[in-house]
């Protein structure tokens, strides 16, 4: 009955839009080729940062490296290159959504994304969307969302980009990207291979990271066809294949191995006219892991999940009002060593409304209701507004209710001393954020303050019989503020760019008033780049405050400063070929630091890189 109500509700909205759609008007063709139009129209009043390819080039090999120095997200790594989880505005790893071309790709098994399995160089841009986004992106978009977008560029010449890199610990990288745009076709293909022995020194000891080798392959392929003046077809595919030895700790060596595969495929058919854009998406997501507790033996545990999805999205423009209705269907099948066969069928109806009340004031209202086969899901909403108080000075406000659904591990896990819990309920989160920004010709200042309250936080704890189970046991609150500063200056043959951010975060257990684990109160990052003719120098600086490692806040990891420095030289063109040679030194102060207890991070290390563009 619930699904029928959602379906009829959306059909009514679409019918209204069809009636209004007979009027004349204009749309921007760029929207048709964008992979995520929700970000364009329905995220005003929300803090957003776009990381382009020049930032990605300096950001490192993985999405963890890129975001660590270009966002206020705190990352926990079980040793460099190992499993990497995010804490966005004090929330946990399952409360950060990763969205690939508009599709939430958080694991159906664990509810989170390992940021070391995503290689950003193959995507056109990476977007950091702060704050709640469950209406747009579904479960897990509580602290924020990371968007990986592929754009389609028609009428562009054939472009190729080849990267070779070698560095400390026998670390090598090979990456090739090629793209071609004609009048009615756009094609992009990228392949990226990253491997390392990763045997860095444990500073202050005579030991090394002896079981930390990794070998990653990432493939990205997209093609778009303009079928007619009113139709476009887009096809996306991404494959990641990973093979990692899991590092030990300072107190215990390891001989573990972890192999994982992720396939993502999406087909989108879009139709459009002067007022409306309609999109039909059909996709398949596949994830599988194999964990070897002893890599010398054949025994392993495994888990895998298949997700089949369909999405219909209808957007209509009525003067300065934008209406958008979306229907989502998903069918998920999972199994594994510790999970009995588990199924989930999912349907959601979303309605989004945006109104430009004047040239200076706009606001939006977004609503979402889900029907899920194995639990009740809350009604979600978001409200946002942006007001230009004066020239270059803007005030933003947003409020939202968000959620996270229990994962298959939470519900169905079967193992010695542990069990899933079919009665666990989704988490609900209430948020409020205020922001202001001031922009000039060469500078930008921003300040954001936010508060988050989460009910029914899911944690694994022992029950009365001593069996560990997923339980709704804890209410938590997060609040804090973020200050940002950007400055650019250009004169003659020189350019300077300086970008910095400070964040203060409190994330507390409302019962004990203790700070949650691995949430730094203070985080400062700063990036400085200087260009003189064909020479570019850059510096990355990160301060992470101390974090607690026990729930009673009796033990902690010390805060640390880590910094990187690099030089790039752009050689003159040779037969229309560009060569860029780069040298980067990571951890230039040779700092002994950890972001997870007893798991040291690398000492000072070097990287050489050659980029060839033709």
Coordinates of C-alpha atoms in Angstrom, one line a residue:
X1 CA 0.0 0.0 0.0
X2 CA 2.8 2.4 0.9
X3 CA 4.5 1.8 -2.5
X4 CA 1.3 2.5 -4.3
X5 CA 0.8 5.8 -2.5
X6 CA 4.3 6.9 -3.4
X7 CA 3.8 5.9 -7.0
X8 CA 0.5 7.7 -7.4
X9 CA 2.0 10.8 -5.7
X10 CA 4.8 11.0 -8.2
X11 CA 2.6 10.3 -11.2
X12 CA 0.4 13.2 -10.1
X13 CA 3.4 15.5 -9.9
X14 CA 4.6 14.4 -13.3
X15 CA 1.1 15.0 -14.8
X16 CA 1.1 18.6 -13.5
X17 CA 4.5 19.2 -15.0
X18 CA 3.4 17.8 -18.3
X19 CA 0.5 20.3 -18.4
X20 CA 2.7 23.3 -17.6
X21 CA 5.3 21.9 -20.0
X22 CA 3.3 23.2 -23.0
X23 CA 4.6 26.7 -22.3
X24 CA 7.6 28.1 -24.1
X25 CA 11.0 28.6 -22.5
X26 CA 14.7 27.8 -22.6
X27 CA 17.0 25.3 -20.9
X28 CA 20.7 25.1 -20.8
X29 CA 22.0 22.2 -22.9
X30 CA 24.8 21.7 -20.4
X31 CA 22.3 20.3 -17.9
X32 CA 21.5 17.5 -20.4
X33 CA 25.1 16.2 -20.4
X34 CA 25.6 16.6 -16.6
X35 CA 25.7 13.4 -14.7
X36 CA 24.1 14.9 -11.6
X37 CA 21.6 17.7 -12.2
X38 CA 20.3 17.5 -8.6
X39 CA 23.5 19.3 -7.5
X40 CA 22.9 22.1 -10.0
X41 CA 19.3 23.0 -9.0
X42 CA 18.6 21.7 -5.6
X43 CA 21.7 22.3 -3.4
X44 CA 21.6 26.0 -3.2
X45 CA 22.2 27.1 0.4
X46 CA 24.6 24.1 0.8
X47 CA 28.3 24.2 1.2
X48 CA 29.9 22.7 -1.9
X49 CA 33.5 22.5 -3.1
X50 CA 34.6 21.2 -6.5
X51 CA 38.0 19.6 -7.0
X52 CA 39.1 19.9 -10.6
X53 CA 41.8 18.0 -12.4
X54 CA 44.7 20.4 -11.5
X55 CA 43.9 19.8 -7.8
X56 CA 43.6 16.1 -8.3
X57 CA 47.0 16.1 -10.0
X58 CA 48.6 17.2 -6.7
X59 CA 46.3 15.3 -4.4
X60 CA 47.9 11.9 -4.4
X61 CA 47.1 8.4 -5.7
X62 CA 43.8 7.7 -3.9
X63 CA 40.6 9.5 -2.9
X64 CA 41.8 9.5 0.7
X65 CA 45.0 11.4 -0.2
X66 CA 43.0 13.9 -2.3
X67 CA 40.3 14.7 0.4
X68 CA 42.7 14.6 3.3
X69 CA 44.4 17.8 2.1
X70 CA 41.4 19.4 0.4
X71 CA 38.6 19.0 2.9
X72 CA 37.9 19.0 6.6
X73 CA 37.1 15.2 6.6
X74 CA 39.2 13.1 9.1
X75 CA 40.3 9.8 7.7
X76 CA 41.2 6.7 9.7
X77 CA 43.6 4.3 7.9
X78 CA 44.7 0.9 9.2
X79 CA 48.1 1.7 7.9
X80 CA 48.8 3.6 4.6
X81 CA 46.8 2.2 1.7
X82 CA 44.7 -0.1 3.9
X83 CA 41.0 0.3 4.7
X84 CA 40.2 4.0 4.9
X85 CA 37.1 5.3 6.5
X86 CA 35.8 8.9 6.8
X87 CA 34.5 11.0 9.7
X88 CA 32.7 14.0 8.1
X89 CA 31.7 16.7 10.6
X90 CA 32.1 14.2 13.5
X91 CA 29.9 11.5 12.0
X92 CA 31.0 7.9 11.5
X93 CA 32.0 6.1 8.3
X94 CA 28.5 4.8 7.5
X95 CA 27.2 8.4 7.6
X96 CA 29.2 9.7 4.6
X97 CA 27.7 8.9 1.2
X98 CA 29.8 8.3 -1.9
X99 CA 27.8 9.0 -5.1
X100 CA 28.9 7.9 -8.5
X101 CA 27.1 9.8 -11.3
X102 CA 24.1 10.3 -9.1
X103 CA 24.0 6.8 -7.7
X104 CA 24.9 6.0 -4.1
X105 CA 27.6 3.4 -4.1
X106 CA 28.1 2.8 -0.4
X107 CA 28.6 -0.9 0.3
X108 CA 25.4 -2.9 0.9
X109 CA 27.4 -5.1 3.3
X110 CA 29.2 -2.6 5.5
X111 CA 27.3 0.6 4.7
X112 CA 30.5 2.6 4.0
X113 CA 33.0 3.2 1.3
X114 CA 36.7 2.4 1.5
X115 CA 38.2 5.6 0.1
X116 CA 41.5 3.8 -0.8
X117 CA 39.6 1.8 -3.5
X118 CA 38.6 5.0 -5.4
X119 CA 41.1 6.6 -7.7
X120 CA 40.0 10.1 -8.5
X121 CA 42.2 10.7 -11.6
X122 CA 39.7 8.9 -13.9
X123 CA 36.8 11.2 -13.1
X124 CA 36.2 14.7 -14.5
X125 CA 35.6 16.2 -11.1
X126 CA 35.2 15.3 -7.4
X127 CA 32.6 17.4 -5.4
X128 CA 32.5 17.7 -1.6
X129 CA 28.9 18.4 -0.5
X130 CA 28.8 19.2 3.2
X131 CA 25.7 18.5 5.4
X132 CA 22.7 16.3 5.1
X133 CA 21.7 15.0 1.6
X134 CA 19.5 12.0 2.2
X135 CA 16.6 13.4 0.1
X136 CA 18.9 13.6 -2.9
X137 CA 21.3 10.7 -2.3
X138 CA 19.6 8.3 0.1
X139 CA 21.0 6.4 3.0
X140 CA 24.2 7.5 4.7
X141 CA 24.3 11.1 3.4
X142 CA 24.3 12.5 7.0
X143 CA 27.6 14.2 7.5
X144 CA 28.0 14.9 3.8
X145 CA 28.4 13.3 0.4
X146 CA 31.4 12.8 -2.0
X147 CA 30.3 13.0 -5.6
X148 CA 32.3 11.4 -8.4
X149 CA 31.2 12.8 -11.7
X150 CA 31.8 12.0 -15.4
X151 CA 30.9 14.7 -17.8
X152 CA 30.3 14.4 -21.6
X153 CA 32.0 16.9 -23.9
X154 CA 30.9 17.0 -27.5
X155 CA 32.6 18.8 -30.3
X156 CA 36.1 18.4 -28.7
X157 CA 39.3 17.2 -30.2
X158 CA 40.9 13.9 -29.4
X159 CA 42.8 14.3 -26.1
X160 CA 45.2 11.9 -24.4
X161 CA 46.8 12.0 -21.0
X162 CA 49.5 9.5 -19.9
X163 CA 51.0 9.4 -16.4
X164 CA 54.0 7.5 -15.2
X165 CA 55.2 7.7 -11.6
X166 CA 57.7 6.0 -9.4
X167 CA 58.5 6.6 -5.7
X168 CA 59.7 5.3 -2.4
X169 CA 58.8 1.8 -1.2
X170 CA 58.9 0.7 -4.9
X171 CA 55.6 2.5 -5.5
X172 CA 54.6 2.7 -9.2
X173 CA 51.7 4.3 -11.0
X174 CA 50.6 4.0 -14.7
X175 CA 47.5 5.9 -15.8
X176 CA 46.1 6.6 -19.3
X177 CA 43.1 8.7 -20.2
X178 CA 41.7 9.3 -23.6
X179 CA 38.7 11.3 -24.8
X180 CA 37.1 12.2 -28.0
X181 CA 34.1 14.4 -28.8
X182 CA 32.3 14.7 -32.1
X183 CA 29.1 16.4 -33.0
X184 CA 26.9 13.5 -31.8
X185 CA 29.3 11.3 -29.8
X186 CA 31.4 11.7 -26.7
X187 CA 33.8 9.0 -25.5
X188 CA 36.1 8.7 -22.6
X189 CA 38.3 5.8 -21.4
X190 CA 40.7 5.7 -18.4
X191 CA 42.8 3.0 -16.9
X192 CA 44.9 3.4 -13.7
X193 CA 47.3 0.9 -12.1
X194 CA 48.9 1.5 -8.7
X195 CA 51.2 -0.9 -6.9
X196 CA 53.6 -0.6 -4.0
X197 CA 55.6 -2.8 -1.6
X198 CA 54.6 -0.2 1.0
X199 CA 57.3 -1.3 3.4
X200 CA 57.9 2.0 5.0
X201 CA 59.8 2.4 8.3
X202 CA 58.0 2.6 11.6
X203 CA 59.8 5.7 13.0
X204 CA 61.2 5.3 16.4
X205 CA 61.6 1.6 16.0
X206 CA 63.7 -0.8 14.0
X207 CA 60.7 -2.3 12.2
X208 CA 59.0 -1.8 8.9
X209 CA 55.5 -2.2 7.5
X210 CA 56.3 -5.7 6.3
X211 CA 52.8 -6.9 5.3
X212 CA 51.4 -3.7 3.6
X213 CA 51.8 -4.4 -0.2
X214 CA 49.0 -3.4 -2.5
X215 CA 48.1 -3.7 -6.2
X216 CA 45.1 -1.8 -7.5
X217 CA 43.6 -1.5 -11.0
X218 CA 40.8 0.9 -11.9
X219 CA 39.0 1.2 -15.2
X220 CA 36.5 3.9 -16.3
X221 CA 34.7 4.0 -19.6
X222 CA 31.8 6.3 -20.7
X223 CA 30.2 7.0 -24.0
X224 CA 27.4 9.4 -24.9
X225 CA 25.3 9.6 -28.1
X226 CA 23.0 12.5 -29.1
X227 CA 20.2 10.5 -30.8
X228 CA 18.2 13.5 -31.9
X229 CA 17.6 17.1 -31.1
X230 CA 15.6 16.0 -28.1
X231 CA 17.3 12.7 -26.9
X232 CA 20.6 11.6 -25.5
X233 CA 21.9 8.2 -24.5
X234 CA 24.7 7.8 -21.9
X235 CA 26.5 4.7 -20.8
X236 CA 28.9 4.5 -17.8
X237 CA 31.1 1.8 -16.5
X238 CA 33.6 1.5 -13.7
X239 CA 35.6 -1.5 -12.4
X240 CA 38.0 -1.6 -9.5
X241 CA 40.2 -4.7 -8.7
X242 CA 42.2 -4.6 -5.5
X243 CA 44.7 -7.0 -3.9
X244 CA 46.1 -5.9 -0.5
X245 CA 48.1 -7.4 2.3
X246 CA 46.7 -6.0 5.5
X247 CA 49.3 -4.3 7.7
X248 CA 49.9 -5.3 11.3
X249 CA 50.2 -3.1 14.3
X250 CA 53.1 -2.0 16.5
X251 CA 52.2 -4.8 19.0
X252 CA 51.2 -7.6 16.6
X253 CA 52.5 -8.6 13.1
X254 CA 50.0 -9.7 10.4
X255 CA 49.9 -12.2 7.5
X256 CA 46.5 -11.2 6.2
X257 CA 45.3 -10.6 2.6
X258 CA 42.2 -8.9 1.2
X259 CA 41.0 -9.1 -2.4
X260 CA 38.0 -7.1 -3.6
X261 CA 36.2 -6.3 -6.9
X262 CA 33.6 -3.6 -7.6
X263 CA 31.8 -3.3 -10.9
X264 CA 29.4 -0.4 -11.6
X265 CA 27.4 -0.1 -14.8
X266 CA 24.7 2.5 -15.7
X267 CA 22.7 3.3 -18.8
X268 CA 20.8 6.6 -19.0
X269 CA 18.3 7.7 -21.7
X270 CA 17.4 11.4 -21.5
X271 CA 14.8 13.4 -23.4
X272 CA 14.4 17.2 -23.2
X273 CA 12.8 20.2 -24.7
X274 CA 12.7 23.9 -23.8
X275 CA 11.1 23.3 -20.4
X276 CA 11.7 19.8 -19.3
X277 CA 14.3 17.1 -18.9
X278 CA 13.3 13.5 -18.4
X279 CA 15.9 10.8 -17.6
X280 CA 15.5 7.0 -17.3
X281 CA 18.4 5.2 -15.6
X282 CA 19.0 1.5 -15.4
X283 CA 22.1 0.1 -13.5
X284 CA 23.9 -2.8 -11.9
X285 CA 26.3 -2.6 -8.9
X286 CA 28.4 -5.6 -7.9
X287 CA 30.7 -5.9 -4.9
X288 CA 32.7 -8.9 -3.7
X289 CA 35.5 -9.4 -1.2
X290 CA 37.7 -12.3 -0.1
X291 CA 39.5 -12.1 3.2
X292 CA 42.4 -14.5 3.9
X293 CA 43.4 -14.5 7.6
X294 CA 46.7 -16.3 6.5
X295 CA 47.7 -15.5 3.0
X296 CA 49.8 -18.7 2.9
X297 CA 46.7 -20.8 3.1
X298 CA 43.6 -21.3 0.8
X299 CA 41.0 -20.7 3.5
X300 CA 39.1 -17.4 3.2
X301 CA 35.8 -15.8 4.1
X302 CA 33.8 -13.8 1.6
X303 CA 30.9 -11.5 1.0
X304 CA 29.2 -10.3 -2.2
X305 CA 26.2 -8.2 -3.2
X306 CA 24.3 -7.5 -6.4
X307 CA 22.2 -4.4 -6.8
X308 CA 19.8 -3.9 -9.7
X309 CA 18.4 -0.4 -10.0
X310 CA 16.0 1.8 -12.0
X311 CA 15.4 5.5 -11.7
X312 CA 13.0 7.8 -13.5
X313 CA 13.7 11.5 -13.1
X314 CA 11.4 14.3 -14.5
X315 CA 12.4 18.0 -14.1
X316 CA 10.2 20.9 -15.3
X317 CA 11.1 24.6 -15.5
X318 CA 8.3 27.1 -15.0
X319 CA 9.7 30.6 -15.3
X320 CA 11.7 30.8 -12.0
X321 CA 10.3 27.7 -10.5
X322 CA 11.9 24.3 -10.9
X323 CA 10.0 21.1 -10.1
X324 CA 11.5 17.6 -10.0
X325 CA 9.9 14.3 -9.4
X326 CA 12.0 11.1 -9.0
X327 CA 11.0 7.4 -8.6
X328 CA 13.7 5.0 -7.5
X329 CA 13.6 1.1 -7.6
X330 CA 16.3 -1.2 -6.3
X331 CA 16.6 -4.9 -5.8
X332 CA 19.5 -6.1 -3.7
X333 CA 20.8 -9.7 -3.2
X334 CA 23.7 -10.5 -0.9
X335 CA 25.4 -13.6 0.5
X336 CA 28.6 -14.4 2.3
X337 CA 30.4 -16.6 4.8
X338 CA 28.9 -14.8 7.8
X339 CA 25.6 -13.6 6.1
X340 CA 22.8 -15.9 5.1
X341 CA 21.2 -15.2 1.8
X342 CA 19.7 -11.7 2.2
X343 CA 17.3 -9.8 0.0
X344 CA 16.1 -6.2 0.0
X345 CA 13.6 -4.5 -2.3
X346 CA 13.5 -0.8 -2.2
X347 CA 11.3 2.0 -3.7
X348 CA 11.5 5.7 -3.1
X349 CA 9.5 8.8 -4.2
X350 CA 11.2 12.2 -4.2
X351 CA 9.8 15.6 -4.9
X352 CA 12.1 18.7 -5.2
X353 CA 11.0 22.3 -5.5
X354 CA 13.2 25.3 -6.1
X355 CA 12.1 29.0 -6.5
X356 CA 14.1 32.0 -7.5
X357 CA 12.0 34.6 -5.7
X358 CA 14.2 37.4 -7.0
X359 CA 17.6 37.9 -8.4
X360 CA 18.9 37.9 -4.8
X361 CA 16.7 35.4 -3.0
X362 CA 16.0 31.7 -3.7
X363 CA 14.7 28.8 -1.6
X364 CA 13.9 25.2 -2.0
X365 CA 11.8 22.4 -0.4
X366 CA 12.7 18.7 -1.0
X367 CA 10.7 15.7 0.2
X368 CA 11.4 11.9 0.1
X369 CA 9.6 8.8 1.3
X370 CA 11.0 5.3 1.0
X371 CA 9.4 1.9 1.2
X372 CA 11.9 -0.9 2.1
X373 CA 11.0 -4.6 2.4
X374 CA 12.8 -5.3 5.7
X375 CA 12.2 -2.2 7.9
X376 CA 10.2 1.0 8.2
X377 CA 11.9 4.1 6.8
X378 CA 11.3 7.7 8.0
X379 CA 9.9 10.6 6.0
X380 CA 12.7 12.8 4.9
X381 CA 12.9 16.5 4.0
X382 CA 15.3 19.4 3.4
X383 CA 14.8 23.1 3.3
X384 CA 17.3 25.5 1.9
X385 CA 17.6 29.2 1.1
X386 CA 20.3 31.6 -0.2
X387 CA 20.1 35.4 0.0
X388 CA 22.5 37.9 -1.5
X389 CA 22.6 40.6 1.2
X390 CA 24.9 42.8 -0.8
X391 CA 27.1 42.6 -3.8
X392 CA 29.4 39.6 -3.2
X393 CA 28.0 38.9 0.3
X394 CA 25.6 35.9 0.6
X395 CA 23.8 34.2 3.5
X396 CA 22.8 30.6 3.3
X397 CA 20.6 28.4 5.5
X398 CA 19.6 24.8 5.3
X399 CA 17.7 22.3 7.5
X400 CA 17.1 18.7 6.9
X401 CA 16.1 15.3 8.2
X402 CA 18.3 12.5 7.1
X403 CA 18.8 8.8 7.7
X404 CA 20.9 5.7 7.5
X405 CA 19.3 2.3 6.9
X406 CA 20.8 -0.8 8.6
X407 CA 23.3 -2.7 6.5
X408 CA 23.1 -6.4 5.7
X409 CA 25.8 -7.0 8.3
X410 CA 23.7 -5.2 10.9
X411 CA 20.7 -7.3 10.0
X412 CA 21.9 -10.7 8.9
X413 CA 25.4 -11.3 10.2
X414 CA 26.0 -14.9 11.5
X415 CA 29.2 -15.7 13.3
X416 CA 30.8 -17.0 16.5
X417 CA 29.8 -14.7 19.3
X418 CA 28.0 -12.2 17.1
X419 CA 24.6 -12.0 15.4
X420 CA 22.7 -9.5 13.3
X421 CA 19.5 -8.0 14.6
X422 CA 16.4 -8.0 12.5
X423 CA 14.7 -5.5 14.9
X424 CA 17.3 -2.8 14.5
X425 CA 15.8 0.5 13.2
X426 CA 17.2 3.1 10.8
X427 CA 19.1 6.1 12.2
X428 CA 17.4 9.5 12.0
X429 CA 19.3 12.7 11.9
X430 CA 18.1 16.4 12.3
X431 CA 20.4 19.1 11.0
X432 CA 20.6 22.9 10.8
X433 CA 23.3 24.9 9.1
X434 CA 24.0 28.6 8.7
X435 CA 26.6 29.9 6.3
X436 CA 27.9 33.2 4.9
X437 CA 30.4 34.0 2.1
X438 CA 32.1 37.1 0.9
X439 CA 33.8 37.1 -2.5
X440 CA 36.0 39.7 -4.2
X441 CA 38.1 39.7 -7.3
X442 CA 41.0 37.9 -5.7
X443 CA 39.6 36.4 -2.5
X444 CA 36.8 34.5 -0.9
X445 CA 35.9 34.1 2.7
X446 CA 33.4 31.7 4.2
X447 CA 32.0 30.7 7.6
X448 CA 29.6 27.9 8.3
X449 CA 28.1 26.8 11.6
X450 CA 26.1 23.6 12.0
X451 CA 24.4 21.2 14.5
X452 CA 23.4 17.6 14.0
X453 CA 21.3 15.4 16.3
X454 CA 21.1 11.7 15.6
X455 CA 18.5 9.3 17.1
X456 CA 18.9 5.5 17.2
X457 CA 22.5 5.4 16.3
X458 CA 23.4 1.9 15.4
X459 CA 26.3 0.3 17.4
X460 CA 27.5 -3.3 17.9
X461 CA 27.4 -4.2 21.6
X462 CA 27.0 -7.4 23.7
X463 CA 23.4 -8.3 24.7
X464 CA 22.4 -9.9 28.1
X465 CA 23.8 -13.3 26.8
X466 CA 27.1 -11.8 25.9
X467 CA 26.5 -12.0 22.1
X468 CA 27.5 -9.0 20.1
X469 CA 24.6 -7.5 18.2
X470 CA 23.7 -4.4 16.2
X471 CA 21.6 -2.2 18.5
X472 CA 19.9 1.2 18.6
X473 CA 21.6 2.3 21.8
X474 CA 22.9 5.8 21.5
X475 CA 21.8 9.3 20.8
X476 CA 24.6 11.6 19.7
X477 CA 25.1 15.3 18.9
X478 CA 27.5 17.0 16.6
X479 CA 28.1 20.8 16.3
X480 CA 30.9 22.9 15.0
X481 CA 32.0 25.6 12.6
X482 CA 34.2 25.9 9.6
X483 CA 36.2 29.0 8.4
X484 CA 37.5 29.1 4.9
X485 CA 39.9 31.5 3.1
X486 CA 40.9 31.6 -0.6
X487 CA 43.2 34.2 -2.2
X488 CA 44.6 34.4 -5.7
X489 CA 46.9 36.9 -7.3
X490 CA 48.3 37.2 -10.9
X491 CA 50.8 39.5 -12.3
X492 CA 53.0 39.3 -15.4
X493 CA 54.4 35.7 -15.5
X494 CA 53.5 34.8 -11.9
X495 CA 50.5 33.3 -10.1
X496 CA 49.9 32.7 -6.5
X497 CA 47.0 30.7 -5.0
X498 CA 46.4 30.2 -1.3
X499 CA 43.5 28.1 0.1
X500 CA 43.0 27.4 3.8
X501 CA 40.3 26.0 6.2
X502 CA 39.9 25.6 9.9
X503 CA 37.2 23.4 11.4
X504 CA 36.1 22.9 15.0
X505 CA 34.0 19.8 15.7
X506 CA 32.3 18.5 18.8
X507 CA 30.8 15.0 18.5
X508 CA 29.4 13.8 21.8
X509 CA 27.6 10.9 23.4
X510 CA 24.5 12.6 24.9
X511 CA 24.5 10.0 27.8
X512 CA 28.1 10.6 28.9
X513 CA 29.0 13.9 27.2
X514 CA 32.2 12.3 26.0
X515 CA 33.7 13.0 22.6
X516 CA 33.2 10.2 20.2
X517 CA 36.2 8.1 19.0
X518 CA 38.5 9.4 16.4
X519 CA 36.9 12.9 16.0
X520 CA 39.5 15.7 16.2
X521 CA 38.1 18.9 17.7
X522 CA 40.6 21.0 15.7
X523 CA 41.7 20.6 12.1
X524 CA 43.6 23.0 10.0
X525 CA 44.7 22.6 6.4
X526 CA 46.4 25.0 4.0
X527 CA 47.5 24.7 0.4
X528 CA 49.8 27.2 -1.3
X529 CA 50.8 27.2 -4.9
X530 CA 53.2 29.5 -6.8
X531 CA 53.8 29.6 -10.6
X532 CA 56.5 31.4 -12.4
X533 CA 56.3 30.9 -16.2
X534 CA 56.5 27.1 -16.6
X535 CA 57.6 26.3 -13.0
X536 CA 55.0 25.5 -10.3
X537 CA 55.8 25.0 -6.6
X538 CA 53.2 23.9 -4.1
X539 CA 52.9 23.2 -0.4
X540 CA 50.3 21.2 1.5
X541 CA 49.9 21.6 5.3
X542 CA 47.7 19.6 7.6
X543 CA 47.2 19.8 11.4
X544 CA 45.0 17.1 13.0
X545 CA 44.2 17.7 16.6
X546 CA 44.3 14.9 19.2
X547 CA 41.6 12.2 19.0
X548 CA 40.2 9.8 21.7
X549 CA 40.7 6.1 21.3
X550 CA 38.5 4.9 24.2
X551 CA 34.8 5.6 24.9
X552 CA 35.5 7.0 28.3
X553 CA 38.1 9.5 26.8
X554 CA 40.8 8.1 29.0
X555 CA 43.3 7.4 26.2
X556 CA 44.1 9.4 23.1
X557 CA 46.4 9.9 20.1
X558 CA 48.4 13.0 20.0
X559 CA 47.8 15.7 17.4
X560 CA 50.3 16.1 14.6
X561 CA 51.4 18.3 11.7
X562 CA 52.2 16.6 8.4
X563 CA 53.2 18.5 5.2
X564 CA 54.1 17.8 1.6
X565 CA 55.9 19.8 -1.0
X566 CA 56.3 19.5 -4.7
X567 CA 57.7 21.0 -8.0
X568 CA 56.2 20.7 -11.5
X569 CA 57.9 21.9 -14.6
X570 CA 56.0 22.3 -17.9
X571 CA 58.3 21.8 -20.8
X572 CA 57.8 23.6 -24.1
X573 CA 55.6 21.8 -26.6
X574 CA 57.3 19.3 -28.8
X575 CA 55.3 18.3 -31.9
X576 CA 52.1 19.3 -30.1
X577 CA 53.0 17.2 -27.1
X578 CA 53.1 18.6 -23.6
X579 CA 55.4 17.1 -21.0
X580 CA 55.1 17.9 -17.2
X581 CA 57.7 16.6 -14.9
X582 CA 57.0 16.6 -11.2
X583 CA 58.8 15.9 -7.9
X584 CA 56.8 15.5 -4.6
X585 CA 58.1 15.0 -1.1
X586 CA 55.6 13.7 1.3
X587 CA 55.9 14.1 5.1
X588 CA 58.7 16.6 4.6
X589 CA 59.3 16.9 8.4
X590 CA 59.5 13.2 8.8
X591 CA 56.8 13.2 11.4
X592 CA 56.0 10.0 13.4
X593 CA 52.2 10.0 13.5
X594 CA 49.2 7.7 13.6
X595 CA 45.5 8.3 12.7
X596 CA 44.6 4.9 14.1
X597 CA 46.2 3.7 17.3
X598 CA 49.3 1.5 16.9
X599 CA 49.2 1.8 13.1
X600 CA 52.1 4.2 12.1
X601 CA 51.9 6.2 8.8
X602 CA 54.8 6.5 6.4
X603 CA 58.0 8.4 7.1
X604 CA 59.4 11.0 4.6
X605 CA 59.1 9.7 1.1
X606 CA 59.5 10.8 -2.5
X607 CA 57.6 10.6 -5.8
X608 CA 58.6 11.3 -9.3
X609 CA 56.0 11.8 -12.0
X610 CA 55.9 12.5 -15.8
X611 CA 52.7 13.6 -17.4
X612 CA 52.4 13.5 -21.2
X613 CA 49.5 15.2 -22.9
X614 CA 48.8 15.0 -26.6

